[in-house]
Coordinates of C-alpha atoms and ligand atoms in Angstrom, one line a residue:
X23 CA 46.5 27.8 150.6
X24 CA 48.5 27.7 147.3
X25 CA 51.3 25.0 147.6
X26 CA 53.5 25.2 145.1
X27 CA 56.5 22.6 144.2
X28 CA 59.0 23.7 142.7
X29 CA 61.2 20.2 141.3
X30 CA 64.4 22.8 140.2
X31 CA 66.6 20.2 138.4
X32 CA 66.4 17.2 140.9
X33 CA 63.9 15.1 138.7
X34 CA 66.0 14.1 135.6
X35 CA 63.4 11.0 134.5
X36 CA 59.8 10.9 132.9
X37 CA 59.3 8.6 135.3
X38 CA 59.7 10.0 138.3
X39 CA 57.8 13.0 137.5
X40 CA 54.9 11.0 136.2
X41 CA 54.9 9.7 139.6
X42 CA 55.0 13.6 141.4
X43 CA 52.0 14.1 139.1
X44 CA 50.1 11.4 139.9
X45 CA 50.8 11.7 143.3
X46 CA 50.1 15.6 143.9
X47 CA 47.0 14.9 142.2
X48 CA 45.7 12.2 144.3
X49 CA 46.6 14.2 147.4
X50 CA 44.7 17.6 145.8
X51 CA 41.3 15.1 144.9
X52 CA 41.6 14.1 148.7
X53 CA 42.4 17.3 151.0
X54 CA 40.4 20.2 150.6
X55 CA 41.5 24.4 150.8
X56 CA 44.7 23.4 148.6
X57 CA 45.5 25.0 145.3
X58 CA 48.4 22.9 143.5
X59 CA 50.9 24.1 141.6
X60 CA 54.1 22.3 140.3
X61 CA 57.0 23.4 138.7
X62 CA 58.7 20.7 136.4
X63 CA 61.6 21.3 134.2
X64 CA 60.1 22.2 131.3
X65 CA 60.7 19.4 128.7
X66 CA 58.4 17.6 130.7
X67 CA 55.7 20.0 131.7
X68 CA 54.0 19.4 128.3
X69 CA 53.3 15.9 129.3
X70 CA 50.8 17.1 131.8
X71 CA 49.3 20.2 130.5
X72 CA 47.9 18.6 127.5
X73 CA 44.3 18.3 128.4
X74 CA 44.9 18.5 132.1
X75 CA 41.1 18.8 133.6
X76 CA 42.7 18.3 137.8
X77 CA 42.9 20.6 140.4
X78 CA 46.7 20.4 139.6
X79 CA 47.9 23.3 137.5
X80 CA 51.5 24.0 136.1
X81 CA 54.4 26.4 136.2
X82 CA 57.9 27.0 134.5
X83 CA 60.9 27.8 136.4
X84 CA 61.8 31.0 134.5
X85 CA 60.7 32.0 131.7
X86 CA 62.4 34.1 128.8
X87 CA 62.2 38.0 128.4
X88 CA 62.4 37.2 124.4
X89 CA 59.5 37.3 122.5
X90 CA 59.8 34.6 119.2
X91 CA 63.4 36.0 117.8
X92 CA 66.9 34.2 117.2
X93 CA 67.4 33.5 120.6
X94 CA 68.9 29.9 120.5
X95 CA 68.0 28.1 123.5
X96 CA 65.3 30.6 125.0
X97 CA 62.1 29.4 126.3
X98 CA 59.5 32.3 125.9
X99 CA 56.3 33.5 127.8
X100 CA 54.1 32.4 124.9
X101 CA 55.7 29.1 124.1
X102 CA 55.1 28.3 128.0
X103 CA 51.1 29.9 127.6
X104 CA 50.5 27.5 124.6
X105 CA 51.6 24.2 126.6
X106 CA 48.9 25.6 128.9
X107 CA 51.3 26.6 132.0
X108 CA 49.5 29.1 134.0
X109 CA 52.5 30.3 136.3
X110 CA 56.0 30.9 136.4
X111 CA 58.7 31.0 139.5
X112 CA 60.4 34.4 138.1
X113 CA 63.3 36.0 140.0
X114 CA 64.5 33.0 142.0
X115 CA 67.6 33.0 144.1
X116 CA 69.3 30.5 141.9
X117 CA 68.5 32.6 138.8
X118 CA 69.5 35.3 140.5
X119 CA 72.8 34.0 141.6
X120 CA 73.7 33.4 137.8
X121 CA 73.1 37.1 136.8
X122 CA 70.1 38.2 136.9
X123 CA 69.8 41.7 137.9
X124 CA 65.9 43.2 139.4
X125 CA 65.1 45.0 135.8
X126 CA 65.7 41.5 133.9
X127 CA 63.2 39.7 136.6
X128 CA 60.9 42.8 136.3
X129 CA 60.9 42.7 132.3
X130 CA 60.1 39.0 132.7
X131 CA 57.1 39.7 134.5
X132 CA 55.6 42.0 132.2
X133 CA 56.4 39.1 129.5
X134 CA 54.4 36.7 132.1
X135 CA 51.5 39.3 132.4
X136 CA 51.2 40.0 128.8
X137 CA 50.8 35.9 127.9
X138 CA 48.2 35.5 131.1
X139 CA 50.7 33.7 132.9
X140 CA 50.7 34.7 137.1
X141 CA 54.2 35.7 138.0
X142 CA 55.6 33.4 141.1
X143 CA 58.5 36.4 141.8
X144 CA 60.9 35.2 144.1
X145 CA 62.2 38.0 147.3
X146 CA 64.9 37.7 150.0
X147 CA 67.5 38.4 151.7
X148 CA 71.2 36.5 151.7
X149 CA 71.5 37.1 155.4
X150 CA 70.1 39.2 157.9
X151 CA 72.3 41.7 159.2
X152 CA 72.2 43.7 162.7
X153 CA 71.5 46.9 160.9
X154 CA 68.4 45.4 159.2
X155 CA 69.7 46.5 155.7
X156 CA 68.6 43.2 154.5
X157 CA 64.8 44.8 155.0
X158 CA 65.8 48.0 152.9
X159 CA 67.0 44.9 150.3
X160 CA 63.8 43.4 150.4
X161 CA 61.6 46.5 150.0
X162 CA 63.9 47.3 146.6
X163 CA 63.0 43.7 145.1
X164 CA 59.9 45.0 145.3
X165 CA 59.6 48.0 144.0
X166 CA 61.7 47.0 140.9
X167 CA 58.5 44.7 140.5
X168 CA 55.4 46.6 141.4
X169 CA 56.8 50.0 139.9
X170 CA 56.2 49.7 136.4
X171 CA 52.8 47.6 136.9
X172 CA 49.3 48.9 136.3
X173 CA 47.4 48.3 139.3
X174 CA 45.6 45.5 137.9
X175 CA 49.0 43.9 137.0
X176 CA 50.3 44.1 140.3
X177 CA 46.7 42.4 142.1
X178 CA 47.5 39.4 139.6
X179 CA 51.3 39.1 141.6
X180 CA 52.1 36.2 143.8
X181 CA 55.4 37.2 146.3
X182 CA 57.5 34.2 147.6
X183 CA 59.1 35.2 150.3
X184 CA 62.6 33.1 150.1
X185 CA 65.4 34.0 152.2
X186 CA 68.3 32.9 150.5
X187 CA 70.2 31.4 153.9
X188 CA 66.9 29.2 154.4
X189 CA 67.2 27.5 150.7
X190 CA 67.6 23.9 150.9
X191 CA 68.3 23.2 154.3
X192 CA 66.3 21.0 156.8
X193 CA 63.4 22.4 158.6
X194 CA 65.5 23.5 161.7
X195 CA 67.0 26.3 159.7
X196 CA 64.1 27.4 158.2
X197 CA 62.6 31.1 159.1
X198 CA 61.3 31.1 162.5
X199 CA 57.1 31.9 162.6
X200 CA 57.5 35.1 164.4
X201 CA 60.2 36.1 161.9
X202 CA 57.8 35.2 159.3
X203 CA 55.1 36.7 160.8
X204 CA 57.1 39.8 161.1
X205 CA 58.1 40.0 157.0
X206 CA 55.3 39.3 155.9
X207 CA 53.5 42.1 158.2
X208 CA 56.3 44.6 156.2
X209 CA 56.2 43.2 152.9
X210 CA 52.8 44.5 153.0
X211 CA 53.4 47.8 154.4
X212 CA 56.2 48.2 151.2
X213 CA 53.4 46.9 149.1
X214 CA 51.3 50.3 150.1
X215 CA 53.6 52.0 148.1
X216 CA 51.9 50.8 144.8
X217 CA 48.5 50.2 146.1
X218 CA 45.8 51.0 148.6
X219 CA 46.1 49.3 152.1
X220 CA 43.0 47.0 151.4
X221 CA 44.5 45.6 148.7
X222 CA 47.7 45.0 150.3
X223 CA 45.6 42.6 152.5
X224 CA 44.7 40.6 149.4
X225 CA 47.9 40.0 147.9
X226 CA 49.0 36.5 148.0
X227 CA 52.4 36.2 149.6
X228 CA 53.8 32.5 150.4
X229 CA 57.0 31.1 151.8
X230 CA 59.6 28.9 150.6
X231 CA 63.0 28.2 152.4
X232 CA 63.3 24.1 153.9
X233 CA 59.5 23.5 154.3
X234 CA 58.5 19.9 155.0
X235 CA 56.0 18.3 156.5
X236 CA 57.5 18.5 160.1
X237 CA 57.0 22.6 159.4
X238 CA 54.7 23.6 157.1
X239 CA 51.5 23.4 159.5
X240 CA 53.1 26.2 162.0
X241 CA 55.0 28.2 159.6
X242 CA 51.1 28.4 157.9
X243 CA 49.8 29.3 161.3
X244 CA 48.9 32.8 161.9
X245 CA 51.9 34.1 160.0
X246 CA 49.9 36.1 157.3
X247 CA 51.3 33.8 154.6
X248 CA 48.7 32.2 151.7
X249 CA 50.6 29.3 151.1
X250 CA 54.9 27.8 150.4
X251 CA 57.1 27.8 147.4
X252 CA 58.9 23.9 148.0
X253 CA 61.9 23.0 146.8
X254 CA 63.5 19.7 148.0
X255 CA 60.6 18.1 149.5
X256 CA 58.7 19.0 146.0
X257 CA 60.4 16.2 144.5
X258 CA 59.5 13.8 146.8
X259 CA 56.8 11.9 146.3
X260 CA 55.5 10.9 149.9
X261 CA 57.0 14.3 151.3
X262 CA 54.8 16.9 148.9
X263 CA 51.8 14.8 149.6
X264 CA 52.2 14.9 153.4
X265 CA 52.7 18.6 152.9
X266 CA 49.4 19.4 151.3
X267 CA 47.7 16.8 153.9
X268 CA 49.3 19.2 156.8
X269 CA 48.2 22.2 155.4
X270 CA 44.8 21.3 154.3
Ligands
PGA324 P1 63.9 24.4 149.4 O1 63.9 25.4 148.2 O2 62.5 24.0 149.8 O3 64.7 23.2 148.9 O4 64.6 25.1 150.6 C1 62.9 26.4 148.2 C2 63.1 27.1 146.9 O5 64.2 27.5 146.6 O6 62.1 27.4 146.2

């Protein structure tokens, strides 16, 4: 399982995230089958890359589709690869929501690629609609991404599944496992557009939408997914841990 915490822009002290860090890490040294990832803003990320030798390994937000021009205020794919961060959230709902159209997320995976740097790209629909166009929706996200990948590319990929009316709720209103079971069976069936069917099977697909600790063991359960994307309960110290412990 791949858990990956994603602290948006609720930690606003060095402080606080020292103790996430600290925190994730003791709970990845104790539990076994857990891969750790955490997203920090990223004026702080560079506090914990900097001859990081843990389990624990990093990831921006976004990242920017510039490459080293006059771009005031851009944070670029190789900036992020120097600090040592070895994944970035791309395509996130809230990114989304401010403008950002399926080509812009698809060029800044390619940036991602090119700097070594696995691509976290965020999928979902706003609501699901009697007519099911929401799974048409879904099935476009991803071919905006997968298209214009070499089929290396696309292996090194990591979907999170994030339905955009499960965001930042409590764990009631998250997805429901047979729901999840059911997406993640036909976000690999889209995948076989751009690659074989066993490969499909290997592509690492997690969830993120109000998991806590109350959910994450049965939303893990049998529903094809390899892992969450965690908002809100990411930037809580006793909360992630107790997540990790569930799913370990
Ligand atoms: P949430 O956010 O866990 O607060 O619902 C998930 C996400 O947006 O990554």
């Amino acid at each position: 399982m791949i858990i990956i915490g994603n602290w948006k822009a609720y930690v606003e002290s060095e402080k606080k995230a020292k103790q996430l860090v600290a925190s994730a890490k003791r709970a990845a040294a104790s539990y076994t089958g857990v891969d750790v990832v955490l997203a920090p803003p990223v004026p702080y990320i560079g506090l914990f890359t900097t001859g990081n030798k843990s389990r624990v390994v990093f990831a921006s937000q976004d990242l920017s589709e510039t490459t080293g021009h006059a771009e005031t205020g851009e944070i670029s794919a190789a900036l992020l690869a120097d600090l040592g961060v070895q994944y970035s959230i791309l395509g996130h709902s809230e990114r989304r929501a401010r403008g950002e159209s399926d080509a812009l997320v698809s060029e800044k995976v390619r940036r991602a690629l090119a700097q070594g740097i696995t691509p976290i790209v965020c999928i979902g629909e706003r609501e699901r609609d009697p007519e099911a166009g929401y799974l048409y929706f879904v099935r476009e996200q991803i071919r905006s991404v997968m298209e214009p990948l070499s089929p290396k590319e696309r292996a090194q990929i990591v979907l999170a599944y994030e339905p955009i009316w499960a965001i930042g709720k409590t764990a009631l209103e998250a997805v429901s496992p047979t729901d999840l079971t059911e997406m993640v069976m036909y976000i690999r069936k889209a995948l076989g557009d751009f690659m074989p069917r066993k490969a499909t099977n290997s592509m690492r697909i997690v969830y993120g939408g109000s998991v806590d600790a109350t959910n994450a063991k049965v939303l893990a359960t049998g529903t094809g997914i390899q892992g969450f994307l965690i908002g809100h309960a990411s930037a809580e110290v006793k909360e992630f841990s107790a997540i990790i412990r569930a799913v370990s």
